[in-house]
Structure formats: C-alpha cells, structure tokens
Coordinates of C-alpha atoms in Angstrom, one line a residue:
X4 CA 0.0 0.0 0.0
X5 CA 1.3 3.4 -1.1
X6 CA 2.7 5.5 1.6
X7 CA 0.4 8.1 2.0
X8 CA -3.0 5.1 1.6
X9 CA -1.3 3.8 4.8
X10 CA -1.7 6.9 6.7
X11 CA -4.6 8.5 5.8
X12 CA -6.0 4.8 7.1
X13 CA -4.2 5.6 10.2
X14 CA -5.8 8.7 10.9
X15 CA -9.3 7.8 10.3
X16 CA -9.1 4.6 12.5
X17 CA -8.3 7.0 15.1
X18 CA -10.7 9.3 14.8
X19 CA -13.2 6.4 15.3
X20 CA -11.4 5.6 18.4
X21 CA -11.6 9.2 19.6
X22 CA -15.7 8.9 18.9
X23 CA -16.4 6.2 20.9
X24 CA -18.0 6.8 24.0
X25 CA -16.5 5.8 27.2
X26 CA -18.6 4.0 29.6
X27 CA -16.5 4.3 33.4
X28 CA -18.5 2.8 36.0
X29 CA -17.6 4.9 39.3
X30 CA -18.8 2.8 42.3
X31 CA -19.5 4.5 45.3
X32 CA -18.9 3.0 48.6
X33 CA -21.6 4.4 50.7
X34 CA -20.5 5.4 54.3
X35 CA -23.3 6.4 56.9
X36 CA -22.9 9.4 58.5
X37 CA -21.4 9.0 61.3
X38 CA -23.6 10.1 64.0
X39 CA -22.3 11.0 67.4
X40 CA -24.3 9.2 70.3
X41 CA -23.5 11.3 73.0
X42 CA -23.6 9.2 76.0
X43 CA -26.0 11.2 78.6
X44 CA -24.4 12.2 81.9
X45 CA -24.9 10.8 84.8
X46 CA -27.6 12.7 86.7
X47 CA -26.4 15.4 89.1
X48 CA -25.9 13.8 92.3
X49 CA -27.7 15.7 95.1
X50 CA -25.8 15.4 98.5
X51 CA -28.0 15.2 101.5
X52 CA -25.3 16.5 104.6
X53 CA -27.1 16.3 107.9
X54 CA -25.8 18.4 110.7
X55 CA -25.9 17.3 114.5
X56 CA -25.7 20.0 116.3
X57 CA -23.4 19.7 119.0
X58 CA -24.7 21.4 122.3
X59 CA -22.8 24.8 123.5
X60 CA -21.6 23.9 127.3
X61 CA -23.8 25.5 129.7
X62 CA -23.4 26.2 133.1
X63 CA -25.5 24.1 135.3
X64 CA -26.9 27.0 137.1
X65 CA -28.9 25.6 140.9
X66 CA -32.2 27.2 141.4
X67 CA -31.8 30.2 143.9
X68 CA -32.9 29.2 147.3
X69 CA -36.8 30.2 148.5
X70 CA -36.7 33.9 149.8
X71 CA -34.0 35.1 148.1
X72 CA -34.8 38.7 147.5
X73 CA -32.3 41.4 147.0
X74 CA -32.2 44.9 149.1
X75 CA -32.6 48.2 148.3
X76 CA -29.6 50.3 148.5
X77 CA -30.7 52.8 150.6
X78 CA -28.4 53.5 153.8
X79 CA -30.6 55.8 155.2
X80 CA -29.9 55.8 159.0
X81 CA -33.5 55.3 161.4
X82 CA -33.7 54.4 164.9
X83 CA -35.5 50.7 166.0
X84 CA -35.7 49.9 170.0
X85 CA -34.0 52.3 170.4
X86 CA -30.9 51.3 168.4
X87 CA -29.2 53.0 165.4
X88 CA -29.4 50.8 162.0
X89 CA -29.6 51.3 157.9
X90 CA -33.1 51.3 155.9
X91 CA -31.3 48.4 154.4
X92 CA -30.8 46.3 157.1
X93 CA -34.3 47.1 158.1
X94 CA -35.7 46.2 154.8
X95 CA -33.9 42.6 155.2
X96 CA -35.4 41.9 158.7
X97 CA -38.7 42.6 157.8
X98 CA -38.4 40.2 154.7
X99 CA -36.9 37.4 157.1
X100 CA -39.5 38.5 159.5
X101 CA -42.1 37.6 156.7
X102 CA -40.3 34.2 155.7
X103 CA -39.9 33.1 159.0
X104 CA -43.6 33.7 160.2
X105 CA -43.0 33.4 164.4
X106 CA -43.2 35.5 166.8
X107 CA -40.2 37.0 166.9
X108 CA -40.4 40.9 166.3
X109 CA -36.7 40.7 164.6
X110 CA -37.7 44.6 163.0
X111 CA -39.3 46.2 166.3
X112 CA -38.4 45.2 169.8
X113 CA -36.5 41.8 169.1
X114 CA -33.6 44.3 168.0
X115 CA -31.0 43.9 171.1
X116 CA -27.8 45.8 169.6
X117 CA -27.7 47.8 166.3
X118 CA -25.3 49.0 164.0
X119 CA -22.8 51.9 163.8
X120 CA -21.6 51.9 167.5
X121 CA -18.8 50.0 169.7
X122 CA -20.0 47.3 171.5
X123 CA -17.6 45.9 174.3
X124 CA -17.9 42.3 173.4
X125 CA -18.6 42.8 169.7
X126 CA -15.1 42.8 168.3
X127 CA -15.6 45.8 166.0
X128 CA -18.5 44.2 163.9
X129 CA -20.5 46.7 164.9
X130 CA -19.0 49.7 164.2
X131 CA -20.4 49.8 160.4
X132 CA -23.4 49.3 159.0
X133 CA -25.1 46.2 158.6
X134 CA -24.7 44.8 162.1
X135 CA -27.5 42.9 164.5
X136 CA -28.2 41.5 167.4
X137 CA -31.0 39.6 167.7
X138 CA -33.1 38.2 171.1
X139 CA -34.5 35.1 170.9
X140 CA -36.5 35.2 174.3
X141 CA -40.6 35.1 174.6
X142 CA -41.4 39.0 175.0
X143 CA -41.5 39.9 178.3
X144 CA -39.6 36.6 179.4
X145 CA -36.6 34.6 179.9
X146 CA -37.6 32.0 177.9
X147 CA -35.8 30.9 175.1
X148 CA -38.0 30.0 171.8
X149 CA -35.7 27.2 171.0
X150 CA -38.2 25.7 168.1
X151 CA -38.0 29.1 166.4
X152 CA -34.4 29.4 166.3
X153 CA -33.4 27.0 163.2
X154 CA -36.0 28.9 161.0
X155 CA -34.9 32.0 162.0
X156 CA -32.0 31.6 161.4
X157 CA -32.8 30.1 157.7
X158 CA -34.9 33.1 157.2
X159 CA -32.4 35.5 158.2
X160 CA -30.0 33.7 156.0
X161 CA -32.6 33.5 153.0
X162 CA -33.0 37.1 153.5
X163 CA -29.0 38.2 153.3
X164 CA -27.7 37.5 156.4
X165 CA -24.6 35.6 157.6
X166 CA -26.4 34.9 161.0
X167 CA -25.3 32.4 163.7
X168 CA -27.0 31.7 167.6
X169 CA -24.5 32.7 170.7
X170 CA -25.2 30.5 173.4
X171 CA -24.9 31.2 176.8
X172 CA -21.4 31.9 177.8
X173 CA -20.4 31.6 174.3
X174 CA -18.6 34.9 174.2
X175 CA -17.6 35.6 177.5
X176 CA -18.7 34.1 180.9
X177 CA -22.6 35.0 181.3
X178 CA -23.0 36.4 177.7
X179 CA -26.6 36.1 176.9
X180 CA -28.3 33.7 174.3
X181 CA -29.1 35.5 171.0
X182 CA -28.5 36.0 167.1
X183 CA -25.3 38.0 165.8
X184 CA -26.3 38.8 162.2
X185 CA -24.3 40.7 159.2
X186 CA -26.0 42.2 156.3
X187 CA -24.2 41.0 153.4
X188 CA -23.5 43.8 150.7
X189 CA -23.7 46.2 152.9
X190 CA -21.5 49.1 151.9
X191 CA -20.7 50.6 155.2
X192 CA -19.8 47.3 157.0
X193 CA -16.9 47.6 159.5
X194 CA -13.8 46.0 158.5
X195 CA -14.5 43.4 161.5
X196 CA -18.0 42.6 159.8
X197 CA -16.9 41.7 156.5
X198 CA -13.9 39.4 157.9
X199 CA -16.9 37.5 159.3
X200 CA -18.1 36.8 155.7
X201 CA -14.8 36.0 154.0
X202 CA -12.1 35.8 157.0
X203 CA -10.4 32.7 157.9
X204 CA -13.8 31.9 160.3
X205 CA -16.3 33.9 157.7
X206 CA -19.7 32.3 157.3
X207 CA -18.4 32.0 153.7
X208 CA -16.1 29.5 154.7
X209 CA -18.9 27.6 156.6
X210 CA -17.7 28.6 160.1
X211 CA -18.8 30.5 162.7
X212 CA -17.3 34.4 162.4
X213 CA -16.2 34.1 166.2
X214 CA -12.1 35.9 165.4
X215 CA -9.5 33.2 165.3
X216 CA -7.2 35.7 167.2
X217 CA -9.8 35.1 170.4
X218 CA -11.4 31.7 170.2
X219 CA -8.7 29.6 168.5
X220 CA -9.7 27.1 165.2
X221 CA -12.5 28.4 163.1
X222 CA -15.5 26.2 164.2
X223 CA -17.5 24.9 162.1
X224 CA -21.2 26.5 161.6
X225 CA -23.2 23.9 163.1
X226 CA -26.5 25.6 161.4
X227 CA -24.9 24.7 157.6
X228 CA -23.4 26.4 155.5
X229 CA -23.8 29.7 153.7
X230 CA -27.0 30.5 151.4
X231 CA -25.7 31.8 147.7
X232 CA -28.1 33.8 146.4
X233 CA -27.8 35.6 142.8
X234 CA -27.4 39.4 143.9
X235 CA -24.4 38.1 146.5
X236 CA -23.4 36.2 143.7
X237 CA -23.4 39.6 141.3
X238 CA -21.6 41.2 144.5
X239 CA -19.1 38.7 144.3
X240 CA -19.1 36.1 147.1
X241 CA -18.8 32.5 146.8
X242 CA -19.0 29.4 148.9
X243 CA -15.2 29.4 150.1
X244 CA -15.7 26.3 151.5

C-alpha cells in the first residue's frame, strides 16, 4: 500500500477511536454518616449533709434558794428599839421577818444591839453598817424559843444575812443567848464585819465568824453552810468552803 494510503487509514481509524464513547463505572462506597451518640451524663448527684448539732456547754446554774430577794440600797440611818441601824438592814429583817412567820419581832423590839456603835464584846463588827443583834426570848420573858431558832436563822440567811446563835457563855462568861447577824452587801460594813463573811472563820467558809485571834480554830457552823443567792453572787461572794 502506497505510503500516504497507509496513513490516511491511520488517521481515520483514530478518529473512530476518539468517537467512541467511554462507559466508566464509578462505584461509590456508601459510608453512613457517622452520628455522634453522646452518652448522657450521669444525673447530678444531690448530697444530702445532715448536721448534729453539738450542744454549746452550759453552766448548770442551781435554782436560787426560796426567799432570796435582793435589798434596796438605801443607807438611810433610822432608829429601832432604840438602836441606830440602815433602811437596808431594816428592809432585810422585815423580809426574814415575813419568811420566817413566828413571833419574833426581829424589826421592832427583838432588835438587842444595832449597828454603827462599839459594843464591848462585839469585836468591832458593829461599828459599820449592817450589824444585828437579835433576842431570841418570849417578849417579856426569859424563855428561850428554842423551836423558832433554826428557821430564824434560815430566814435570816434566805434574807441576806450571815447569822449564827451565841449560846450562853459563848462569848464571854454569862454572855446572853441571842442571834449575831451581818448584812451582806452592805456598803458601810466595819472592817471586822466583813472578815466574818470572807475571813479565815467567815460564814463564807462555813464557820462561825467568832475571830480566830480570840477563840482559837474556826469552828464549824453547826447551822450549815452559807446561802448563795444571785445578787451576793453579782456582789461577788462565793462558797469558800
């Protein structure tokens, strides 16, 4: 075949070629979405703290004795029987009078020694304020009320009182039977009185009040010991005991 037959046979057999539609098969591989689970939280825990409350420490405080009541300060000075003593005193010896219901006139005529002068045998305690003797004999006799004695003396006490019984003889030969009582608190006590609340033999301590200096160891206050109530406390006695 002549040169140029050979090529022009070339050319047209590709042409044809270059004509013929192509068939590509693309395959798709399908991949599902990818959805995110999300994995629900836990539920919110709730925390249930209970408290026990823990007491506050309290001071166990004892009930004030019956008949505690506290005086007026009033230091107004008054006569009684004939004896010199405070409207404060007097005010306490009419509220023992009341508590101890007898009949003993410890605010009138049972007064036997007052305050604010120097008594011979009375070792300075009454040279203040606040300082009483007391009788303890049937008016108009010589005999002694020994039933009364114990709850006068717990009345006086109740009332404010350090207040103990001399017996006979108890202070000096002969010395009469009666009841030496100091008003506690009282602002113009004599140094002597207060050492018989808070001395060495002070009805604080649960003795007697008779001076160590005269009658030796502090005996102990057959009658008990000292009534605490809240004003004293406020003053600021205790039981020394």
């Amino acid at each position: 075949m002549p040169k140029l037959a050979a090529c022009l046979l070339l050319a047209w057999l590709l042409a044809g070629c270059l004509n013929q539609p192509t068939e590509r098969t693309v395959s798709f591989t399908s991949t599902p979405s990818s959805t995110a689970t999300q994995t629900p939280l836990p539920p919110t825990a709730t925390l249930t703290l209970t408290f026990t409350p823990i007491p506050t420490p309290t001071a166990t405080q004892t009930p004030e004795p019956d008949g505690c009541l506290k005086p007026p300060e009033d230091y107004t000075r008054l006569e009684v029987n004939g004896w010199t003593i405070n409207q404060r005193t007097l005010a306490m010896l009419t509220h023992a009078r009341e508590l101890y219901g007898g009949e003993l006139e410890i605010d009138g005529y049972g007064i036997t020694q007052g305050s604010y002068h120097d008594g011979e045998y009375s070792f300075g305690t009454h040279l203040g304020g606040g300082a009483v003797d007391l009788s303890v004999l049937q008016r108009g006799t010589y005999t002694v009320l020994w039933d009364d004695i114990e709850p006068l003396l717990h009345a006086l006490r109740a009332a404010g009182f350090a207040a103990w019984l001399r017996e006979y003889g108890e202070l000096y030969p002969d010395s009469p039977i009666h009841i030496h009582a100091i008003a506690i608190g009282d602002q113009e006590l004599s140094e002597a009185a207060q050492a018989q609340l808070t001395g060495e033999a002070g009805y604080f301590r649960g003795s007697t009040g008779l001076p160590v200096n005269l009658y030796g160891t502090p005996a102990l206050d057959k009658y008990g010991g000292p009534i605490l109530c809240q004003w004293m406390i406020d003053l600021g006695y205790r039981d020394l005991r």
